[in-house]
Coordinates of C-alpha atoms and ligand atoms in Angstrom, one line a residue:
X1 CA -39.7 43.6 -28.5
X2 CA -39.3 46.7 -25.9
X3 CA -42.2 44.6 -24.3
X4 CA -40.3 41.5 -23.9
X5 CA -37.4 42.9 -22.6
X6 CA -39.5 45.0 -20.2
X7 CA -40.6 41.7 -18.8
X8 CA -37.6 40.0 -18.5
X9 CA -36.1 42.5 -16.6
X10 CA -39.1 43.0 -14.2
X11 CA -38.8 39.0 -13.6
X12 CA -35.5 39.1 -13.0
X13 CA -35.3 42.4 -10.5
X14 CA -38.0 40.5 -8.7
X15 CA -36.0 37.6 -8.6
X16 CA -33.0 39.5 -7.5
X17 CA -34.5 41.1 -4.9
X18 CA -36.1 38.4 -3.3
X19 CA -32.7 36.4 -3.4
X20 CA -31.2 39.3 -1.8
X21 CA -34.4 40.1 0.9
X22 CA -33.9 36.4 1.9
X23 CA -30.1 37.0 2.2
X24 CA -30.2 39.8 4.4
X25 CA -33.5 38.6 6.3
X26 CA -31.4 35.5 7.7
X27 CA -29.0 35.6 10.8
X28 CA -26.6 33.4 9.1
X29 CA -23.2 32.5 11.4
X30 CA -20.4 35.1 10.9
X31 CA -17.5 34.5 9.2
X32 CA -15.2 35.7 6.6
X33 CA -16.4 38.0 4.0
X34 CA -16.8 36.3 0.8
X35 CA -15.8 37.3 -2.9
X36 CA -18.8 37.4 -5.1
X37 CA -19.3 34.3 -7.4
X38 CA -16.4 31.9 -5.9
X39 CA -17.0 33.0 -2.3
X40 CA -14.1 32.1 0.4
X41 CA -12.3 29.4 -2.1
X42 CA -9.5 31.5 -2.4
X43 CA -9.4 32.3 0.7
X44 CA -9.3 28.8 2.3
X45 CA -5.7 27.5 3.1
X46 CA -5.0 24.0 2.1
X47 CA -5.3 22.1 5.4
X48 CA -9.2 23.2 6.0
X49 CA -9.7 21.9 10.1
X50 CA -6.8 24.4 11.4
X51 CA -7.8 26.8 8.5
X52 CA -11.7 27.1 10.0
X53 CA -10.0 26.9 13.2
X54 CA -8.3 30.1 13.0
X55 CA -11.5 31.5 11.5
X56 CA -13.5 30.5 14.7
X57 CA -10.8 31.9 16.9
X58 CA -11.2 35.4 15.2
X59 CA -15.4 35.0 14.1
X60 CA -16.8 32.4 17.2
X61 CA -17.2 29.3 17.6
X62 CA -19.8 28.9 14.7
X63 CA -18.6 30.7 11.7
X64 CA -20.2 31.0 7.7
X65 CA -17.5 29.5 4.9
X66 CA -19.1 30.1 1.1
X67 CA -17.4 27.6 -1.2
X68 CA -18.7 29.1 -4.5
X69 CA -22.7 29.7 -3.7
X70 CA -23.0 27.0 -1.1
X71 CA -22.7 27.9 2.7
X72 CA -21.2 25.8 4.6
X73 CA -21.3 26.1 8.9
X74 CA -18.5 24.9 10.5
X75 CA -19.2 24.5 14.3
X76 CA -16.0 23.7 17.2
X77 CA -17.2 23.4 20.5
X78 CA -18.7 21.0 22.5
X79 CA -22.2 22.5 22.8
X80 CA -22.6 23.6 19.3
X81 CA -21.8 19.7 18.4
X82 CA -24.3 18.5 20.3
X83 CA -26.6 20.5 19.3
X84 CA -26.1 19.7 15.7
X85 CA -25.4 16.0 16.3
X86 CA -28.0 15.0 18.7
X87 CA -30.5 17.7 19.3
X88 CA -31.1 19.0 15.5
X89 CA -29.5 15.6 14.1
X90 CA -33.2 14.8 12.6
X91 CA -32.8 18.2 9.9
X92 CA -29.1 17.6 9.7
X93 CA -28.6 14.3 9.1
X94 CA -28.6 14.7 4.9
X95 CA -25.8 14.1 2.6
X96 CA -24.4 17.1 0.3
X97 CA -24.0 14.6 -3.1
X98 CA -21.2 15.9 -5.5
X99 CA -22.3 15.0 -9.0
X100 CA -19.5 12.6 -8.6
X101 CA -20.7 11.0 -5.5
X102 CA -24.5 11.4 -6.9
X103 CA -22.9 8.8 -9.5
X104 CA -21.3 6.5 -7.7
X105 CA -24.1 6.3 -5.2
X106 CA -26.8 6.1 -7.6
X107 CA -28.1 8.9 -6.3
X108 CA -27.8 7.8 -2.7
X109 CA -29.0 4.3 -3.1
X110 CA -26.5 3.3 -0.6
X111 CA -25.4 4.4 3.1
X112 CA -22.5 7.2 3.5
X113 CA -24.2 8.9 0.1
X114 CA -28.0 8.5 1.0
X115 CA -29.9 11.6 3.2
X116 CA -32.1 10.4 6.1
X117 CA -35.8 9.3 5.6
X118 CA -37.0 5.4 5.3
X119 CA -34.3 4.3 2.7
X120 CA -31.4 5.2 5.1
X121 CA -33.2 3.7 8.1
X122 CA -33.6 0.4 6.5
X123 CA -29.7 0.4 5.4
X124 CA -28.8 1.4 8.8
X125 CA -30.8 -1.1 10.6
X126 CA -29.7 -3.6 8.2
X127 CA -25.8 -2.6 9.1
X128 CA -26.2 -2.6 13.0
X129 CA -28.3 -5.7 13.4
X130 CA -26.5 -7.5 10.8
X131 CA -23.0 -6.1 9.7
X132 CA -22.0 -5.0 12.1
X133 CA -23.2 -7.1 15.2
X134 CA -21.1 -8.9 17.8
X135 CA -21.2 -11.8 16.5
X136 CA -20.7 -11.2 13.2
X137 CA -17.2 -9.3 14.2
X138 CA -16.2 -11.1 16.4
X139 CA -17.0 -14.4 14.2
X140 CA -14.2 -12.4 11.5
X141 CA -11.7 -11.9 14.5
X142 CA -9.4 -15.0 13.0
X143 CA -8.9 -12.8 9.7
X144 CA -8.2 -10.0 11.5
X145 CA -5.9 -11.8 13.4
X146 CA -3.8 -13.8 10.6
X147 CA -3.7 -10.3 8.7
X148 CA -1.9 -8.7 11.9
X149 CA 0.5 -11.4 12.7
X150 CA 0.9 -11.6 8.3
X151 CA 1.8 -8.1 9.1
X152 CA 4.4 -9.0 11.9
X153 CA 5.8 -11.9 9.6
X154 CA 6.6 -9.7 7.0
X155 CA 8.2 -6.8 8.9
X156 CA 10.0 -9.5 10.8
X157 CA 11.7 -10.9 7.7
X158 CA 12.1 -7.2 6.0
X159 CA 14.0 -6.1 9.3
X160 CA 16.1 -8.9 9.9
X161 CA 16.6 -9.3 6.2
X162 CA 18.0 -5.2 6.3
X163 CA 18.1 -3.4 9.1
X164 CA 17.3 -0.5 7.4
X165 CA 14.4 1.7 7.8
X166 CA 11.2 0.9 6.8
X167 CA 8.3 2.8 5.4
X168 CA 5.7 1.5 8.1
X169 CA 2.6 2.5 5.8
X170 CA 3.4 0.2 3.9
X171 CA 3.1 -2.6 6.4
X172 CA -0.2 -1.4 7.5
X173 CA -2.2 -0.7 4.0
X174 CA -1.4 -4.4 3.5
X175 CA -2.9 -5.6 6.8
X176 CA -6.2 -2.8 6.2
X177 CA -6.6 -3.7 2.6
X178 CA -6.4 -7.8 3.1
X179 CA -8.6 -7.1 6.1
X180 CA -11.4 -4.9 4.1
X181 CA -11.2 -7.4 1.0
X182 CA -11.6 -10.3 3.0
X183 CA -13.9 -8.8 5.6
X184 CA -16.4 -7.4 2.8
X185 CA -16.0 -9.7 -0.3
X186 CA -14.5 -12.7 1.1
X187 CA -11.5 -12.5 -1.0
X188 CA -7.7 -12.2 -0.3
X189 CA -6.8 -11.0 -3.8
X190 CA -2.6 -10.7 -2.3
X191 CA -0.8 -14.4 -2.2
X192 CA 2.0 -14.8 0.2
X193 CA 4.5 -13.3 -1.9
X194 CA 2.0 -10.1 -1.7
X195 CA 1.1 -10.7 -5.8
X196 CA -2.0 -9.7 -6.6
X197 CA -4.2 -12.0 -8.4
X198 CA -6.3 -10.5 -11.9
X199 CA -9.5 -10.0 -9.8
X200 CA -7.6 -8.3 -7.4
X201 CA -5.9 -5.5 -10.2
X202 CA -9.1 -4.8 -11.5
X203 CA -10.3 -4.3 -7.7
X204 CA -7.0 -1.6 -7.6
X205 CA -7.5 -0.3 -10.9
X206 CA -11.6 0.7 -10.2
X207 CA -10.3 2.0 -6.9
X208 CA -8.0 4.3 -8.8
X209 CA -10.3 5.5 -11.5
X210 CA -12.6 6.3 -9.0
X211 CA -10.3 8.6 -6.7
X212 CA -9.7 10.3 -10.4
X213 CA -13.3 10.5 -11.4
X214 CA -14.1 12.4 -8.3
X215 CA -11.5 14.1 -8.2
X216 CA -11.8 16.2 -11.8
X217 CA -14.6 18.2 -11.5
X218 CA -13.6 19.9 -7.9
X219 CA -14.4 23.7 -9.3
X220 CA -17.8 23.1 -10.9
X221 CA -19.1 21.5 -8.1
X222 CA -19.4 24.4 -6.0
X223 CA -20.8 26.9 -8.3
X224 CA -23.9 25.3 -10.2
X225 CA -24.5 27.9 -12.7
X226 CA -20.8 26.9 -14.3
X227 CA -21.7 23.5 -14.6
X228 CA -22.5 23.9 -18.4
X229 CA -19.0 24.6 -18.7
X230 CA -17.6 21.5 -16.8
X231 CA -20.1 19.0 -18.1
X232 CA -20.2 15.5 -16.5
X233 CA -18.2 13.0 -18.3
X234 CA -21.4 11.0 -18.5
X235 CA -19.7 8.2 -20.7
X236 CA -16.5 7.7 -18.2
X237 CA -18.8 7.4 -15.4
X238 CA -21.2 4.7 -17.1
X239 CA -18.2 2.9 -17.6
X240 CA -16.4 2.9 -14.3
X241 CA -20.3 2.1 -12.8
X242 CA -20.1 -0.9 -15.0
X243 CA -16.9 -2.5 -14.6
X244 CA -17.2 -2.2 -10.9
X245 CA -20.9 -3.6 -10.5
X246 CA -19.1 -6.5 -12.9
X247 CA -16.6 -7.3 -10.7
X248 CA -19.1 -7.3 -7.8
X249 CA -21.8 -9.3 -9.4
X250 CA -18.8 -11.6 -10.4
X251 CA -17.4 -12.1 -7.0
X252 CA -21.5 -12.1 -5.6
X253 CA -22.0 -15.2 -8.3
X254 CA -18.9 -16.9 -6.3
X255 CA -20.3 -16.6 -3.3
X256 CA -23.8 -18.0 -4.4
X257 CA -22.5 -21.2 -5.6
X258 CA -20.7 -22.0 -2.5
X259 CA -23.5 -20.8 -0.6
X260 CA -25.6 -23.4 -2.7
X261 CA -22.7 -26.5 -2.9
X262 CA -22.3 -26.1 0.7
X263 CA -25.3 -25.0 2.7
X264 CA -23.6 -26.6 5.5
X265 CA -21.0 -24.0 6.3
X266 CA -22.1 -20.6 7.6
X267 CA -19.7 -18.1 6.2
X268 CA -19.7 -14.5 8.2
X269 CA -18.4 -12.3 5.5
X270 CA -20.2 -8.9 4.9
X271 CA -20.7 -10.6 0.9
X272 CA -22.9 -13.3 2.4
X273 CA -24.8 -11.5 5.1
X274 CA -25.5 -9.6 1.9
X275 CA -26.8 -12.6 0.2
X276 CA -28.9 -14.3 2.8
X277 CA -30.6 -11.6 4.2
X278 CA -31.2 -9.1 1.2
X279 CA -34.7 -10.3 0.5
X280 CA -35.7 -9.8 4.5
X281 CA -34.6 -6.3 4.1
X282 CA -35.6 -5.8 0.7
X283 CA -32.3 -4.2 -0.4
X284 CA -32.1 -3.6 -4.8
X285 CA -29.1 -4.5 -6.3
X286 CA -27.9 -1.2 -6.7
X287 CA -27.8 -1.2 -2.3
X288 CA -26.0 -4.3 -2.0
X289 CA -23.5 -3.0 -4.4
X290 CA -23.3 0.4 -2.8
X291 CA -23.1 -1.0 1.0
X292 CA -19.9 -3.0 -0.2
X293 CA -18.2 -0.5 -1.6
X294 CA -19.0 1.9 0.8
X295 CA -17.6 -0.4 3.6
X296 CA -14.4 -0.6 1.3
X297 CA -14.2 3.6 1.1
X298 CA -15.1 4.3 4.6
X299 CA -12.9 1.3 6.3
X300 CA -10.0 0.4 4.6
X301 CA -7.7 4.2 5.0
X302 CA -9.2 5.3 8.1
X303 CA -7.2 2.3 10.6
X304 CA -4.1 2.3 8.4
X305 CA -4.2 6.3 9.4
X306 CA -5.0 5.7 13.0
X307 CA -2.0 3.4 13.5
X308 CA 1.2 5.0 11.5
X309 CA -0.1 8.2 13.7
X310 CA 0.4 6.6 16.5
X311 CA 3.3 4.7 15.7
X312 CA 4.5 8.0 14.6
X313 CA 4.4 9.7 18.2
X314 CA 5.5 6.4 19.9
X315 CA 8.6 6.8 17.8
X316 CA 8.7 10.5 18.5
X317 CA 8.2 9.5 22.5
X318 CA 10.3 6.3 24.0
X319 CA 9.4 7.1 26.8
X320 CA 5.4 6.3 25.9
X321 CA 6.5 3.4 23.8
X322 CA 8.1 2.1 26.3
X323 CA 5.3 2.2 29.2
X324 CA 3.5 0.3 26.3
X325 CA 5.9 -2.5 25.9
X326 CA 6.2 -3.1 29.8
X327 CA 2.5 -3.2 30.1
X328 CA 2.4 -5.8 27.2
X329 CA 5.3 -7.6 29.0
X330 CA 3.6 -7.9 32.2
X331 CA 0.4 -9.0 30.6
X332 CA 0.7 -11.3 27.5
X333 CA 4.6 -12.1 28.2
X334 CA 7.2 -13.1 25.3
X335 CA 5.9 -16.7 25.6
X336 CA 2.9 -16.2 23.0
X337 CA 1.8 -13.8 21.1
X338 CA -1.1 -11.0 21.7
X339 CA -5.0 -11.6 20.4
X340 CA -8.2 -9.2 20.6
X341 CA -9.5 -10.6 23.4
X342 CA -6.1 -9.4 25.5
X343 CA -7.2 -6.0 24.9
X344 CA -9.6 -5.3 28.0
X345 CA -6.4 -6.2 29.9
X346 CA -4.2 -3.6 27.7
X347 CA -5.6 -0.2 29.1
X348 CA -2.7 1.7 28.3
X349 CA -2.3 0.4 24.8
X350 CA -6.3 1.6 24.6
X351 CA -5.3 5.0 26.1
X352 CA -2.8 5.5 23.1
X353 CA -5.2 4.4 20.8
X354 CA -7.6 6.9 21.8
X355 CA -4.9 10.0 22.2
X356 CA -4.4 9.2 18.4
X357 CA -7.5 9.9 17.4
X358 CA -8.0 13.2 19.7
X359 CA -4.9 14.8 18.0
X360 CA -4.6 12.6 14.4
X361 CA -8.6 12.1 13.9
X362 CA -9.0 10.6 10.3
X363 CA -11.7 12.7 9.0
X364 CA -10.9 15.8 10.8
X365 CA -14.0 17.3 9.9
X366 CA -16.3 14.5 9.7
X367 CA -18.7 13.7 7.1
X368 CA -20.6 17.0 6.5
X369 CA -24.0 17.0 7.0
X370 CA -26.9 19.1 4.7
X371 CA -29.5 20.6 6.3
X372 CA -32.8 19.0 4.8
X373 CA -34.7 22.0 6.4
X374 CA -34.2 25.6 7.7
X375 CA -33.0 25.1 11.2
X376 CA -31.2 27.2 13.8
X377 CA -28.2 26.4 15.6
X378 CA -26.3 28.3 18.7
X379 CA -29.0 31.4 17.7
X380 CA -28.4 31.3 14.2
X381 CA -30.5 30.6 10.7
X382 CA -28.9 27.5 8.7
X383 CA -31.0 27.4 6.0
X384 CA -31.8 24.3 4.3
X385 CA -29.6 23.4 1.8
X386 CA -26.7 24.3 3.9
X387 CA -23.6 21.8 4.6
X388 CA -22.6 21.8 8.2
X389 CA -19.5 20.6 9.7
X390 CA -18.0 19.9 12.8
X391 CA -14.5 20.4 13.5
X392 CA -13.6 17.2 15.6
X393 CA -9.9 18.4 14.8
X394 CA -10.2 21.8 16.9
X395 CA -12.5 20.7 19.5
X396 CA -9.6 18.1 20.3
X397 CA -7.4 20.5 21.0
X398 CA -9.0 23.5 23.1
X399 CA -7.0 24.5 25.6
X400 CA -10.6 25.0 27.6
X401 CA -11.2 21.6 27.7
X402 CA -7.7 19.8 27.8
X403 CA -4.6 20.3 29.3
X404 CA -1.8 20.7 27.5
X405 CA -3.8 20.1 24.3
X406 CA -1.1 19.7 22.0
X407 CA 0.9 17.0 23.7
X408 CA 0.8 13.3 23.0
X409 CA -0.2 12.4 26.5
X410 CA -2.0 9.0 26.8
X411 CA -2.1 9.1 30.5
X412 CA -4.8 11.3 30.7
X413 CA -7.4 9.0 29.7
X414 CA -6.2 6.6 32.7
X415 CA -7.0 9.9 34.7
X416 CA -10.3 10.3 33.2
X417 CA -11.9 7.3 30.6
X418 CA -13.3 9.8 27.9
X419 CA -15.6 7.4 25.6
X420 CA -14.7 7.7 21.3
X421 CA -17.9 6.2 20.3
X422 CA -20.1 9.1 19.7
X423 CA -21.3 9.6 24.2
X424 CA -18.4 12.1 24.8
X425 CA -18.8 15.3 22.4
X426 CA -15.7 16.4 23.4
X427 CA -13.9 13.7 21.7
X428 CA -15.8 12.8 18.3
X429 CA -13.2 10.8 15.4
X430 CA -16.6 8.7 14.6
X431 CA -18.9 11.7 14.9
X432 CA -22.1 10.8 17.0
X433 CA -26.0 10.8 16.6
X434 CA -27.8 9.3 13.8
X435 CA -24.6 8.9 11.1
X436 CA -22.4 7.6 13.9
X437 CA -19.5 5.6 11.5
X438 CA -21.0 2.3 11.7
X439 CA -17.3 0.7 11.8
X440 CA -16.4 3.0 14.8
X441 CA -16.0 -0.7 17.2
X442 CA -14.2 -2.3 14.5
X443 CA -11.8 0.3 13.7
X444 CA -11.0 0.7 17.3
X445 CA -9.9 -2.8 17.7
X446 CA -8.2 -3.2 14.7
X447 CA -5.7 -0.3 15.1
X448 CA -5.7 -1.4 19.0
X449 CA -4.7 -4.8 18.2
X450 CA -2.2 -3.8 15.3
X451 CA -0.6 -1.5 17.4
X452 CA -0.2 -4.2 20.2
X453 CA 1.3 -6.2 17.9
X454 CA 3.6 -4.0 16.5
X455 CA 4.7 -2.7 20.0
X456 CA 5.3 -6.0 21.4
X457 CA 7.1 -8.0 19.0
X458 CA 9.6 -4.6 17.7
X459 CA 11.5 -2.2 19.2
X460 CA 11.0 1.3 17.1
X461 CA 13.2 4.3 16.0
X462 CA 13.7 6.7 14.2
X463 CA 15.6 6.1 11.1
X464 CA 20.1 6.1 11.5
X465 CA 21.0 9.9 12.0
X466 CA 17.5 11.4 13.1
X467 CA 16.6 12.1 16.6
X468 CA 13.1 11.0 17.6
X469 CA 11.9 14.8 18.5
X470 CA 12.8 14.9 14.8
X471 CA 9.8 12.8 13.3
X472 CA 7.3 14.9 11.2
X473 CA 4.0 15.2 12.3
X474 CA 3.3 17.4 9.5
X475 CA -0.8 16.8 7.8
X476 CA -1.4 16.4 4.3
X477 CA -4.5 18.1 2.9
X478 CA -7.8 15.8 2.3
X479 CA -10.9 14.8 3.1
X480 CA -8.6 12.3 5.4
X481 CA -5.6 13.4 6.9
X482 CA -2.3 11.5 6.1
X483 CA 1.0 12.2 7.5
X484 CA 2.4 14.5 5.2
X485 CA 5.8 12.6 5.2
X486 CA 5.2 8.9 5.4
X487 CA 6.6 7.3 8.6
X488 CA 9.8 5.8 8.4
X489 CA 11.3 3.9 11.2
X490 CA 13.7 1.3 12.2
X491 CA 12.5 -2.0 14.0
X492 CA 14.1 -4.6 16.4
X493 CA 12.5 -8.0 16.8
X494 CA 12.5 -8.2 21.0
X495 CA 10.7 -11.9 21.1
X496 CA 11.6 -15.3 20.6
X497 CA 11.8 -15.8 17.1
X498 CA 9.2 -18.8 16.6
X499 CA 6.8 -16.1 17.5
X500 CA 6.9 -14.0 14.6
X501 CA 4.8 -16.7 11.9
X502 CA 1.7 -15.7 10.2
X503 CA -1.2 -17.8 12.0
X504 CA -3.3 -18.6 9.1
X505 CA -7.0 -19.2 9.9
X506 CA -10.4 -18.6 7.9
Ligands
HEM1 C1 -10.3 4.5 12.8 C2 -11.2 4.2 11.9 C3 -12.4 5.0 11.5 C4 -12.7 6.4 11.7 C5 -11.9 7.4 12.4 C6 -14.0 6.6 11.1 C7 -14.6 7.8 11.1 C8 -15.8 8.1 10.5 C9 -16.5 9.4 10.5 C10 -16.0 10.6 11.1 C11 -17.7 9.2 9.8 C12 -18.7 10.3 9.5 C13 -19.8 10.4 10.6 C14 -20.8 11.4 10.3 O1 -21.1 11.7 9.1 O2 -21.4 12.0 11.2 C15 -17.7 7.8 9.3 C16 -18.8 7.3 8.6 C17 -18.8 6.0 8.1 N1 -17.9 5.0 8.4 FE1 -16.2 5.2 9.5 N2 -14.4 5.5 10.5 C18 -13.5 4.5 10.7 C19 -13.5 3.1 10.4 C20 -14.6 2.6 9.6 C21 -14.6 1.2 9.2 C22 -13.6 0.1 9.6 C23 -15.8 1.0 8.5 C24 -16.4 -0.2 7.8 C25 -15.8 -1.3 7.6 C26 -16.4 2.4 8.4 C27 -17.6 2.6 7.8 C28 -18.3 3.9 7.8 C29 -19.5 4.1 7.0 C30 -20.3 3.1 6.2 C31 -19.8 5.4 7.3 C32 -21.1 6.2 6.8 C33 -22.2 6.2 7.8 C34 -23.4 7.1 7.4 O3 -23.3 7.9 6.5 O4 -24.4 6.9 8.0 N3 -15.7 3.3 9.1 N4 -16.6 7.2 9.8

């Protein structure tokens, strides 16, 4: 017996000591010290970007964050970005996979879940060439377009109907969802009276149960040894996996028999790009399922964000809505109504777009990305393993590299065009490198052309006894960052009234 336990305890010291050897051998970021076992959890203040941006203001601009035994890096500056998103991207372009998001994924199977090597290529490739080419979006332009002017129609009729004050998220979840839904499966599940039709609650309802699945087990994750304690709910996840590839396969089946009835007519949805081309890219079932949910996760908040921020500040500053309004005046007139292809003429409306996602980005910390290999960054060991972050949110706003960081200032990108998609590292809301969102151009235009929309055919305010320098532009914690107080604001119709109809198309 002594034997045994003589053994064990050798094993174990060895263990130890290497663990700790390793620890103390590596040049890790600094950062704040962390508790044993749960590491800086506690220590981490609810909104994490400005948290990890204090951090970096007392640590540098690369700091060390434990959450439980994993270290994560969270970088915020320019150079340290580039160097992780561009120059190292090939080591740190993996995916940390909660248990949660190991599920849903299938263990990766599709695109935001899947680390880099030939699967993810393939996907990717398959997204740019196909997906996400010109011609695809701009072939899906008309739904985008009867969605936005659905949008107007229905503010139209709520504001003349009230004159109250509206809650403007509301107005734009409906054009984002009905865009995603139709854009990936093809389907409006809302009639006009905004009644959702049975495929469409069971859409909602596996939506839901998946925010709460991946939501429960937040603690565990991040400390593996607990794990026995918080097991999986292996029987609640098999059942959410199968009612949501049910609803797919359904709505997949659909598609195939129009396909078949009527080879004639060359539909451009992602559902039968999906279809057509899955053999040529030899994608399993379990991808096609994952790429369309993915697309419905990544796409459908995001825009709906990017616009009630904006509209937010416009509210906030007349002045800047109204430079927006004249330069719609002067360009589309109130004789018609605005379309996507006016927007190359719009370059203020583009500058606003743009100042939103420098001070509002979405994901304020991006995606993180796991280091597949040791690696070093700015002079220090990541090891692999590690999940590394940039903070998109503080880079935005150092005073080094803009003036007046804080302010809503669209002009300065008529001063200087800073690009958004991933060339500019001092401005990154879609990231850059090899993970680059894949939706970045759609996105763009979307909240570009729903914010022209809104501008030109309303006047906005701030709700009957608040003053505009009273809006809120409080954040609510989250992997994507809401207003913390939903918008509200009162609206004015300021065109002829026959332009405010829905222009039904697809
Ligand atoms: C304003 C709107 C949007 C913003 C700010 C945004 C932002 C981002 C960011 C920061 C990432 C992570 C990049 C990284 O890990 O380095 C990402 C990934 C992604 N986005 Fe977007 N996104 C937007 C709209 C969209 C749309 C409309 C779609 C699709 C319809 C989409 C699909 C995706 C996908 C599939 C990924 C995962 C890419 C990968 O892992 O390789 N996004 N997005």
């Amino acid at each position: 017996m002594a034997v045994i336990i003589f053994v064990f305890a050798t094993l174990a010291f060895v263990y130890l000591a290497r663990k700790l050897y390793k620890k103390l051998a590596v040049n890790l970021p600094p950062g704040p010290r962390p508790w044993p076992v749960v590491g800086n959890i506690y220590d981490i203040k609810p909104l994490r970007c400005q948290c990890f941006d204090e951090w970096s203001r007392a640590y540098g601009p690369i700091i060390s964050v434990w959450i439980g035994s994993t270290l994560n890096v969270i970088v915020s500056n320019t150079d340290l970005a580039k160097e992780v998103l561009t120059e190292k991207d090939q080591v740190l372009a993996d995916r940390h996979r909660s248990r949660s998001a190991a599920k849903f994924s299938r263990d990766g199977k599709d695109l935001i879940w899947a680390d880099y090597g030939p699967h993810y290529v393939k996907v990717r490739r398959f997204c740019t060439m196909e997906l996400f080419s010109p011609k695809r979006l701009e072939a899906l332009r008309p739904i985008r377009e009867d969605e936005v002017t659905a949008m107007v129609e229905s503010i139209f009729k709520d504001c003349t109907n009230s004159g109250k004050s509206m809650m403007v998220r509301n107005y734009l979840g409906a054009v984002t969802f009905n865009n995603i839904t139709r854009l990936v499966f093809g389907k409006r599940f809302v009639n006009e009276e905004g009644v959702l039709d049975e495929q469409g609650k069971e859409f909602k309802a596996i939506v839901e149960n998946g925010l709460k699945l991946g939501g429960s087990l937040a603690m565990a994750e991040h400390i593996p040894w607990l794990r026995w304690l918080f097991p999986l709910e292996e029987g609640a996840f098999a059942k959410h996996g199968a009612r949501r590839d049910r609803l797919t396969r359904a709505i997949l089946e659909e598609h195939r028999q129009a396909l078949e009835a009527n080879k004639e007519t060359k539909q451009q949805h992602f559902v039968e790009a999906l279809l057509t081309l899955r053999e040529e890219y030899d994608l399993s079932d379990d991808t096609v399922i994952g790429l369309l949910w993915d697309m419905i996760t990544a796409g459908m908040d995001t825009t709906a964000i990017t616009v009630e921020w904006a509209m937010a500040e416009l509210v906030k500053n007349p002045r800047i809505q109204q430079m927006a309004q004249e330069e719609l005046d002067r360009v589309i007139g109130p004789l018609r109504v605005m379309t996507e292809l006016d927007l190359p003429s719009l370059p203020y409306l583009q500058c606003i777009v743009k100042e939103s996602l420098r001070l509002h980005p979405p994901n304020p910390l991006m995606l993180p990305h796991r280091a597949s290999a040791d690696v070093k960054v700015g002079g220090f060991d990541i090891p692999k393993g590690t999940n590394v972050h940039v903070n998109v949110w503080a880079m935005a706003r150092d005073p080094a590299i803009w003036k007046r960081p804080t302010e809503f200032l669209p002009e300065r990108f008529l001063e200087e065009d800073v690009d958004v998609k991933g060339h500019d590292f001092r401005l990154l809301p879609f990231g850059a490198g090899r993970r680059i969102c894949p939706g970045a151009g759609l996105g763009v235009n979307l909240a570009a052309s729903m914010l022209g929309h809104l501008l030109h055919h309303f006047m906005w305010g701030p709700p009957e006894g608040m003053k505009p320098e009273e809006v809120d532009l409080g954040e609510s914690p989250g992997m994507v960052t809401f207003m913390r107080r939903p918008l509200e604001a009162v609206s004015a119709p300021r065109l002829p009234h026959h332009l405010y109809g829905r222009t039904a198309t697809d």
